[in-house]
mmCIF file of C-alpha atoms in Angstrom:
data_model
loop_
_atom_site.group_PDB
_atom_site.id
_atom_site.type_symbol
_atom_site.label_atom_id
_atom_site.label_comp_id
_atom_site.label_asym_id
_atom_site.label_seq_id
_atom_site.Cartn_x
_atom_site.Cartn_y
_atom_site.Cartn_z
ATOM 1 C CA MET N 105 -28.538 16.709 -7.920
ATOM 2 C CA ASN N 106 -27.954 13.788 -5.559
ATOM 3 C CA ILE N 107 -24.581 12.340 -6.586
ATOM 4 C CA SER N 108 -25.765 8.782 -5.961
ATOM 5 C CA TYR N 109 -28.195 9.183 -8.882
ATOM 6 C CA PHE N 110 -25.238 8.941 -11.266
ATOM 7 C CA LYS N 111 -24.500 5.413 -10.033
ATOM 8 C CA GLU N 112 -28.149 4.460 -10.483
ATOM 9 C CA PHE N 113 -28.041 5.893 -14.010
ATOM 10 C CA THR N 114 -24.922 3.862 -14.929
ATOM 11 C CA VAL N 115 -26.385 0.617 -13.544
ATOM 12 C CA LEU N 116 -29.630 1.123 -15.451
ATOM 13 C CA ALA N 117 -27.640 1.938 -18.607
ATOM 14 C CA GLU N 118 -25.770 -1.347 -18.161
ATOM 15 C CA THR N 119 -28.748 -3.592 -17.364
ATOM 16 C CA LYS N 120 -31.321 -1.834 -19.615
ATOM 17 C CA ASN N 121 -33.960 -3.135 -17.243
ATOM 18 C CA PHE N 122 -35.527 -1.377 -14.244
ATOM 19 C CA TRP N 123 -36.172 -4.610 -12.361
ATOM 20 C CA GLU N 124 -32.607 -5.885 -12.701
ATOM 21 C CA ALA N 125 -31.096 -2.466 -11.947
ATOM 22 C CA SER N 126 -33.236 -1.921 -8.848
ATOM 23 C CA ASP N 127 -32.362 -5.425 -7.608
ATOM 24 C CA ARG N 128 -28.639 -4.738 -8.006
ATOM 25 C CA LEU N 129 -28.973 -1.330 -6.299
ATOM 26 C CA PHE N 130 -31.203 -2.638 -3.474
ATOM 27 C CA LEU N 131 -33.918 -0.130 -4.412
ATOM 28 C CA ASN N 132 -37.527 -0.666 -5.389
ATOM 29 C CA GLN N 133 -38.396 0.077 -9.008
ATOM 30 C CA SER N 134 -40.594 3.067 -8.257
ATOM 31 C CA THR N 135 -37.806 4.774 -6.295
ATOM 32 C CA LEU N 136 -35.303 4.154 -9.086
ATOM 33 C CA SER N 137 -37.778 5.479 -11.653
ATOM 34 C CA LYS N 138 -38.351 8.662 -9.589
ATOM 35 C CA HIS N 139 -34.587 9.255 -9.325
ATOM 36 C CA ILE N 140 -34.058 8.862 -13.077
ATOM 37 C CA LYS N 141 -36.989 11.210 -13.809
ATOM 38 C CA ALA N 142 -35.500 13.738 -11.351
ATOM 39 C CA MET N 143 -32.196 13.603 -13.259
ATOM 40 C CA GLU N 144 -33.973 14.083 -16.583
ATOM 41 C CA SER N 145 -35.990 17.001 -15.185
ATOM 42 C CA GLU N 146 -32.905 18.767 -13.791
ATOM 43 C CA LEU N 147 -30.823 18.185 -16.936
ATOM 44 C CA GLY N 148 -33.701 19.080 -19.244
ATOM 45 C CA PHE N 149 -33.240 16.039 -21.508
ATOM 46 C CA PRO N 150 -34.630 12.493 -21.701
ATOM 47 C CA LEU N 151 -31.880 9.974 -20.819
ATOM 48 C CA PHE N 152 -33.771 6.777 -21.721
ATOM 49 C CA THR N 153 -36.467 5.617 -24.074
ATOM 50 C CA ARG N 154 -38.759 3.201 -22.242
ATOM 51 C CA THR N 155 -40.602 0.118 -23.447
ATOM 52 C CA THR N 156 -42.535 -2.460 -21.427
ATOM 53 C CA ARG N 157 -39.469 -4.663 -20.938
ATOM 54 C CA ARG N 158 -36.346 -2.659 -21.689
ATOM 55 C CA VAL N 159 -34.907 0.814 -21.655
ATOM 56 C CA GLU N 160 -32.393 2.235 -24.127
ATOM 57 C CA LEU N 161 -30.116 5.239 -23.798
ATOM 58 C CA THR N 162 -31.084 8.285 -25.798
ATOM 59 C CA GLU N 163 -28.492 10.427 -27.566
ATOM 60 C CA PHE N 164 -28.331 12.566 -24.424
ATOM 61 C CA GLY N 165 -27.935 9.491 -22.223
ATOM 62 C CA LEU N 166 -25.072 8.211 -24.359
ATOM 63 C CA ALA N 167 -23.337 11.576 -24.066
ATOM 64 C CA LEU N 168 -23.746 11.619 -20.261
ATOM 65 C CA LEU N 169 -22.704 7.997 -19.638
ATOM 66 C CA PRO N 170 -18.865 8.340 -19.595
ATOM 67 C CA TYR N 171 -19.108 11.334 -17.228
ATOM 68 C CA ALA N 172 -21.534 9.490 -14.962
ATOM 69 C CA GLN N 173 -19.149 6.520 -14.864
ATOM 70 C CA SER N 174 -16.256 8.818 -13.900
ATOM 71 C CA ILE N 175 -18.335 10.481 -11.161
ATOM 72 C CA THR N 176 -19.381 7.069 -9.817
ATOM 73 C CA LYS N 177 -15.766 5.872 -9.792
ATOM 74 C CA LEU N 178 -14.588 9.011 -7.996
ATOM 75 C CA GLN N 179 -17.362 8.684 -5.428
ATOM 76 C CA PHE N 180 -16.279 5.104 -4.673
ATOM 77 C CA GLU N 181 -12.629 6.137 -4.392
ATOM 78 C CA TYR N 182 -13.148 9.085 -2.055
ATOM 79 C CA SER N 183 -15.613 7.086 0.063
ATOM 80 C CA ALA N 184 -13.068 4.266 0.351
ATOM 81 C CA GLN N 185 -10.310 6.722 1.253
ATOM 82 C CA LEU N 186 -12.412 8.440 3.922
ATOM 83 C CA LEU N 187 -13.372 5.050 5.378
ATOM 84 C CA GLN N 188 -9.707 4.075 5.430
ATOM 85 C CA VAL N 189 -8.842 7.244 7.378
ATOM 86 C CA GLN N 190 -11.698 6.543 9.803
ATOM 87 C CA ASN N 191 -10.493 2.956 10.315
ATOM 88 C CA HIS N 192 -6.948 4.266 10.799
ATOM 89 C CA HIS N 193 -8.121 6.322 13.771
ATOM 90 C CA LYS N 194 -10.334 3.547 15.144
ATOM 91 C CA GLY N 195 -7.502 0.976 15.088
ATOM 92 C CA LEU N 196 -9.454 -1.295 12.751
ATOM 93 C CA ILE N 197 -7.522 -3.817 10.641
ATOM 94 C CA THR N 198 -9.141 -5.565 7.688
ATOM 95 C CA ILE N 199 -7.506 -8.949 7.067
ATOM 96 C CA GLY N 200 -8.296 -11.260 4.164
ATOM 97 C CA SER N 201 -7.519 -14.963 4.211
ATOM 98 C CA ILE N 202 -8.084 -18.216 2.430
ATOM 99 C CA PRO N 203 -10.874 -20.101 4.286
ATOM 100 C CA VAL N 204 -8.720 -22.483 6.362
ATOM 101 C CA LEU N 205 -8.448 -20.630 9.649
ATOM 102 C CA SER N 206 -8.182 -23.541 12.065
ATOM 103 C CA GLN N 207 -5.917 -25.714 9.904
ATOM 104 C CA TYR N 208 -3.376 -22.898 9.644
ATOM 105 C CA HIS N 209 -3.802 -21.645 13.234
ATOM 106 C CA ILE N 210 -4.978 -18.231 12.027
ATOM 107 C CA THR N 211 -7.915 -18.153 14.453
ATOM 108 C CA ASN N 212 -5.586 -18.587 17.430
ATOM 109 C CA MET N 213 -3.267 -15.956 15.982
ATOM 110 C CA LEU N 214 -6.045 -13.357 15.773
ATOM 111 C CA LEU N 215 -7.273 -14.103 19.296
ATOM 112 C CA GLU N 216 -3.755 -13.772 20.703
ATOM 113 C CA PHE N 217 -3.241 -10.485 18.867
ATOM 114 C CA GLN N 218 -6.505 -9.100 20.273
ATOM 115 C CA LYS N 219 -5.348 -10.004 23.775
ATOM 116 C CA GLN N 220 -2.072 -8.160 23.268
ATOM 117 C CA GLN N 221 -3.656 -5.186 21.490
ATOM 118 C CA PRO N 222 -7.112 -4.700 23.062
ATOM 119 C CA ASP N 223 -7.477 -1.239 21.512
ATOM 120 C CA SER N 224 -7.284 -2.710 18.006
ATOM 121 C CA SER N 225 -10.099 -4.580 16.287
ATOM 122 C CA VAL N 226 -9.991 -6.989 13.352
ATOM 123 C CA ARG N 227 -12.480 -7.322 10.511
ATOM 124 C CA PHE N 228 -12.011 -10.596 8.648
ATOM 125 C CA ILE N 229 -12.786 -11.521 5.036
ATOM 126 C CA GLU N 230 -12.546 -15.095 3.720
ATOM 127 C CA ASP N 231 -12.047 -15.660 0.009
ATOM 128 C CA ASP N 232 -9.901 -17.450 -2.529
ATOM 129 C CA SER N 233 -6.349 -16.321 -3.261
ATOM 130 C CA LYS N 234 -7.408 -15.127 -6.720
ATOM 131 C CA ASN N 235 -9.688 -12.520 -5.129
ATOM 132 C CA LEU N 236 -7.577 -11.696 -2.086
ATOM 133 C CA MET N 237 -4.771 -10.129 -4.106
ATOM 134 C CA ARG N 238 -7.311 -7.861 -5.818
ATOM 135 C CA TYR N 239 -8.700 -6.842 -2.413
ATOM 136 C CA LEU N 240 -5.194 -5.920 -1.284
ATOM 137 C CA MET N 241 -4.422 -3.882 -4.412
ATOM 138 C CA ASP N 242 -7.800 -2.103 -4.153
ATOM 139 C CA GLN N 243 -7.012 -1.450 -0.461
ATOM 140 C CA ARG N 244 -10.147 -3.224 0.674
ATOM 141 C CA CYS N 245 -7.814 -5.271 2.895
ATOM 142 C CA ASP N 246 -4.836 -4.019 4.885
ATOM 143 C CA LEU N 247 -3.281 -7.484 5.092
ATOM 144 C CA ILE N 248 -3.968 -10.828 3.450
ATOM 145 C CA PHE N 249 -2.957 -14.421 4.063
ATOM 146 C CA LEU N 250 -2.261 -15.530 0.493
ATOM 147 C CA ARG N 251 -1.651 -19.016 -0.883
ATOM 148 C CA GLU N 252 0.598 -19.342 -3.951
ATOM 149 C CA THR N 253 2.451 -22.143 -5.655
ATOM 150 C CA LYS N 254 6.003 -22.466 -4.406
ATOM 151 C CA SER N 255 7.449 -21.336 -7.744
ATOM 152 C CA SER N 256 5.152 -18.299 -8.114
ATOM 153 C CA PHE N 257 5.883 -17.289 -4.518
ATOM 154 C CA GLU N 258 9.643 -17.458 -5.084
ATOM 155 C CA ARG N 259 9.398 -15.284 -8.209
ATOM 156 C CA ALA N 260 7.117 -12.745 -6.545
ATOM 157 C CA PHE N 261 9.182 -12.668 -3.331
ATOM 158 C CA LEU N 262 12.194 -11.505 -5.327
ATOM 159 C CA GLN N 263 10.549 -9.404 -8.040
ATOM 160 C CA ASP N 264 7.239 -7.943 -6.805
ATOM 161 C CA GLU N 265 7.750 -4.216 -6.250
ATOM 162 C CA LEU N 266 4.251 -3.580 -4.899
ATOM 163 C CA VAL N 267 3.591 -6.359 -2.386
ATOM 164 C CA GLN N 268 5.688 -7.420 0.599
ATOM 165 C CA ARG N 269 5.405 -11.121 1.456
ATOM 166 C CA ILE N 270 6.321 -12.609 4.843
ATOM 167 C CA PRO N 271 6.523 -16.422 4.496
ATOM 168 C CA TYR N 272 4.327 -18.291 6.960
ATOM 169 C CA ILE N 273 3.650 -21.970 6.162
ATOM 170 C CA GLN N 274 4.479 -24.352 3.324
ATOM 171 C CA ASP N 275 2.072 -27.133 2.452
ATOM 172 C CA SER N 276 2.067 -30.016 -0.010
ATOM 173 C CA MET N 277 -0.577 -31.824 -2.044
ATOM 174 C CA VAL N 278 -1.995 -35.131 -0.828
ATOM 175 C CA ALA N 279 -4.458 -37.687 -2.121
ATOM 176 C CA VAL N 280 -7.278 -38.577 0.262
ATOM 177 C CA LEU N 281 -8.347 -42.159 -0.418
ATOM 178 C CA PRO N 282 -11.341 -44.242 0.702
ATOM 179 C CA LYS N 283 -10.608 -46.623 3.553
ATOM 180 C CA HIS N 284 -10.559 -49.770 1.399
ATOM 181 C CA HIS N 285 -8.857 -48.311 -1.676
ATOM 182 C CA PRO N 286 -6.104 -50.567 -3.140
ATOM 183 C CA LEU N 287 -3.553 -47.773 -2.636
ATOM 184 C CA SER N 288 -4.616 -46.856 0.899
ATOM 185 C CA SER N 289 -1.586 -48.592 2.419
ATOM 186 C CA GLU N 290 0.837 -46.425 0.423
ATOM 187 C CA LYS N 291 2.431 -43.379 2.052
ATOM 188 C CA GLU N 292 3.423 -41.839 -1.288
ATOM 189 C CA ILE N 293 1.752 -42.167 -4.674
ATOM 190 C CA SER N 294 2.082 -40.605 -8.103
ATOM 191 C CA LEU N 295 -0.788 -38.759 -9.721
ATOM 192 C CA ARG N 296 -0.460 -41.156 -12.652
ATOM 193 C CA ASP N 297 -1.566 -43.929 -10.282
ATOM 194 C CA LEU N 298 -4.893 -42.113 -9.947
ATOM 195 C CA LYS N 299 -5.684 -41.411 -13.588
ATOM 196 C CA ASN N 300 -8.684 -43.784 -13.646
ATOM 197 C CA GLU N 301 -10.232 -42.479 -10.429
ATOM 198 C CA LYS N 302 -13.277 -40.285 -9.901
ATOM 199 C CA PHE N 303 -12.222 -37.090 -8.138
ATOM 200 C CA CYS N 304 -13.557 -34.632 -5.587
ATOM 201 C CA PHE N 305 -12.040 -31.156 -5.936
ATOM 202 C CA LEU N 306 -12.512 -27.867 -4.162
ATOM 203 C CA LYS N 307 -14.871 -25.561 -6.027
ATOM 204 C CA GLU N 308 -14.113 -24.275 -9.533
ATOM 205 C CA ASN N 309 -12.389 -20.954 -10.188
ATOM 206 C CA THR N 310 -10.232 -21.273 -7.084
ATOM 207 C CA MET N 311 -6.463 -21.383 -6.895
ATOM 208 C CA LEU N 312 -6.404 -24.980 -5.557
ATOM 209 C CA TYR N 313 -8.906 -26.246 -8.127
ATOM 210 C CA ASP N 314 -6.688 -24.884 -10.911
ATOM 211 C CA LEU N 315 -3.552 -26.267 -9.248
ATOM 212 C CA CYS N 316 -4.973 -29.787 -8.888
ATOM 213 C CA ARG N 317 -6.391 -29.847 -12.408
ATOM 214 C CA SER N 318 -3.155 -28.632 -14.007
ATOM 215 C CA ALA N 319 -1.143 -31.136 -11.936
ATOM 216 C CA CYS N 320 -3.283 -33.964 -13.337
ATOM 217 C CA GLN N 321 -2.829 -32.644 -16.863
ATOM 218 C CA GLU N 322 0.944 -32.542 -16.350
ATOM 219 C CA ALA N 323 0.634 -36.193 -15.325
ATOM 220 C CA ASP N 324 -0.923 -36.828 -18.783
ATOM 221 C CA PHE N 325 -4.593 -37.230 -17.916
ATOM 222 C CA ILE N 326 -7.746 -35.139 -17.558
ATOM 223 C CA PRO N 327 -9.274 -35.740 -14.107
ATOM 224 C CA ASP N 328 -12.818 -37.096 -13.977
ATOM 225 C CA ILE N 329 -14.237 -34.591 -11.473
ATOM 226 C CA VAL N 330 -17.606 -35.836 -10.218
ATOM 227 C CA PHE N 331 -17.966 -33.515 -7.238
ATOM 228 C CA ASN N 332 -16.610 -30.156 -6.131
ATOM 229 C CA SER N 333 -17.432 -27.996 -3.172
ATOM 230 C CA HIS N 334 -16.079 -25.120 -1.094
ATOM 231 C CA ARG N 335 -16.758 -27.201 2.034
ATOM 232 C CA LEU N 336 -13.979 -29.489 3.196
ATOM 233 C CA ASP N 337 -16.325 -31.682 5.233
ATOM 234 C CA SER N 338 -18.490 -32.341 2.158
ATOM 235 C CA ILE N 339 -15.469 -33.411 0.122
ATOM 236 C CA LEU N 340 -14.221 -35.750 2.842
ATOM 237 C CA ASP N 341 -17.695 -37.210 3.228
ATOM 238 C CA MET N 342 -17.752 -37.991 -0.503
ATOM 239 C CA VAL N 343 -14.410 -39.743 -0.154
ATOM 240 C CA ALA N 344 -15.537 -41.798 2.829
ATOM 241 C CA LYS N 345 -19.004 -42.704 1.484
ATOM 242 C CA GLY N 346 -18.828 -42.204 -2.253
ATOM 243 C CA GLY N 347 -15.559 -43.958 -3.085
ATOM 244 C CA CYS N 348 -14.006 -40.877 -4.699
ATOM 245 C CA VAL N 349 -10.453 -39.588 -4.359
ATOM 246 C CA ALA N 350 -9.818 -36.012 -3.230
ATOM 247 C CA LEU N 351 -6.776 -33.886 -3.957
ATOM 248 C CA LEU N 352 -6.190 -31.504 -1.058
ATOM 249 C CA MET N 353 -3.315 -29.972 0.869
ATOM 250 C CA ASN N 354 -1.750 -31.853 3.754
ATOM 251 C CA ARG N 355 -2.884 -29.397 6.439
ATOM 252 C CA HIS N 356 -6.499 -29.791 5.340
ATOM 253 C CA VAL N 357 -6.454 -33.288 6.826
ATOM 254 C CA SER N 358 -3.668 -33.124 9.427
ATOM 255 C CA CYS N 359 -5.577 -31.050 11.979
ATOM 256 C CA GLU N 360 -6.643 -32.629 15.258
ATOM 257 C CA ASN N 361 -10.143 -33.569 14.094
ATOM 258 C CA PHE N 362 -8.694 -36.074 11.624
ATOM 259 C CA ALA N 363 -5.118 -36.816 12.698
ATOM 260 C CA ASN N 364 -6.125 -38.073 16.171
ATOM 261 C CA SER N 365 -8.987 -40.260 15.011
ATOM 262 C CA ALA N 366 -8.526 -43.890 16.094
ATOM 263 C CA ASP N 367 -10.399 -45.188 13.054
ATOM 264 C CA PRO N 368 -10.265 -42.572 10.256
ATOM 265 C CA PRO N 369 -12.786 -43.077 7.430
ATOM 266 C CA PHE N 370 -10.087 -42.368 4.831
ATOM 267 C CA PHE N 371 -6.334 -42.563 4.292
ATOM 268 C CA VAL N 372 -3.925 -39.870 3.155
ATOM 269 C CA ALA N 373 -0.975 -40.362 0.795
ATOM 270 C CA ARG N 374 1.579 -37.767 -0.183
ATOM 271 C CA ILE N 375 1.752 -36.923 -3.892
ATOM 272 C CA VAL N 376 5.172 -37.400 -5.503
ATOM 273 C CA PRO N 377 6.853 -35.568 -7.080
ATOM 274 C CA VAL N 378 5.973 -33.080 -4.345
ATOM 275 C CA ILE N 379 3.599 -30.232 -5.278
ATOM 276 C CA SER N 380 3.978 -27.425 -2.741
ATOM 277 C CA THR N 381 2.223 -24.194 -1.905
ATOM 278 C CA GLN N 382 3.314 -21.295 0.269
ATOM 279 C CA LEU N 383 1.085 -19.303 2.617
ATOM 280 C CA SER N 384 2.321 -15.765 3.327
ATOM 281 C CA LEU N 385 1.193 -12.631 5.089
ATOM 282 C CA CYS N 386 1.127 -9.864 2.468
ATOM 283 C CA TYR N 387 0.822 -6.087 2.576
ATOM 284 C CA LEU N 388 1.474 -3.187 0.220
ATOM 285 C CA LYS N 389 4.979 -1.745 0.102
ATOM 286 C CA GLY N 390 5.353 2.006 0.453
ATOM 287 C CA LYS N 391 1.882 2.505 1.928
ATOM 288 C CA ARG N 392 1.460 4.490 5.147
ATOM 289 C CA HIS N 393 -0.078 1.812 7.340
ATOM 290 C CA SER N 394 -1.981 2.510 10.548
ATOM 291 C CA PRO N 395 -0.298 1.839 13.912
ATOM 292 C CA ALA N 396 -2.664 -1.133 14.387
ATOM 293 C CA VAL N 397 -1.532 -2.717 11.109
ATOM 294 C CA MET N 398 2.128 -2.173 12.002
ATOM 295 C CA HIS N 399 1.506 -3.753 15.426
ATOM 296 C CA PHE N 400 0.044 -6.825 13.720
ATOM 297 C CA ILE N 401 2.995 -7.118 11.307
ATOM 298 C CA THR N 402 5.461 -6.893 14.219
ATOM 299 C CA PHE N 403 3.419 -9.384 16.259
ATOM 300 C CA PHE N 404 3.358 -11.798 13.323
ATOM 301 C CA LYS N 405 7.093 -11.553 12.662
ATOM 302 C CA GLU N 406 7.960 -12.118 16.301
ATOM 303 C CA GLN N 407 5.633 -15.020 17.024
ATOM 304 C CA TYR N 408 4.660 -16.799 13.821
ATOM 305 C CA THR N 409 7.376 -16.508 11.206
ATOM 306 C CA GLY N 410 8.559 -20.031 10.409
ATOM 307 C CA PHE N 411 5.693 -21.568 12.404
#
């Protein structure tokens, strides 16, 4: 029996719908149906009862399900391990990062590394810090650039037995104000001064969204969030044209595109008390890393620590 059929069986058991299962598996429905019938024929038992809209596991299907799930999990694990060995020999490094490459000079860093190590290649994944740590633990990434609050970083730096953190850059929260806002002349403002504002935040379910929202709550108000986006340019456009206030990190708006503008469409004020985050390069302790990964770690320590 084709081992991939077990994955198809588990997905169909979960969705109970051929259309949804085939969509998730990137198969057409007739192919999926043929594979399930082939399983049933080889096993000698019906695995599903079929109706026009749904399928349900039979008694035999229910008995097979936990074994099929285990087989599917093992297939994923050995495939991932074999791919990791292949990448080890190819000199491929998979690096995950929060999506702020230019503001934190990560693009330049990768280009410089490629110049120094032309036999190595880098595959890059952008995502939020919440997901990046999972990618590292699952070994989908060799290295990650992770953002954490200053306090959580300090605890993890001392206590985390699984992940090694190399500090890179600290950053602090700022308010981005419309050009003619009454507070636009202030260099520092309290979050309490903004409690009646309409806010633009980065998208929900991200580390910075949660940080900004909890900071407002600690300042004794619930922020009126009228717009959120994963795109920095969209947020800044809403500030400039829509009269909203954005809570971002200082390096989001201190890069050359904004800092050198003769007539910026918005003003930036530092939030006090200061709310800081720490960006670090992280990798798993005790893991046998490829020579390419070790070259990158050495390169980073020598040229970018304390940047």
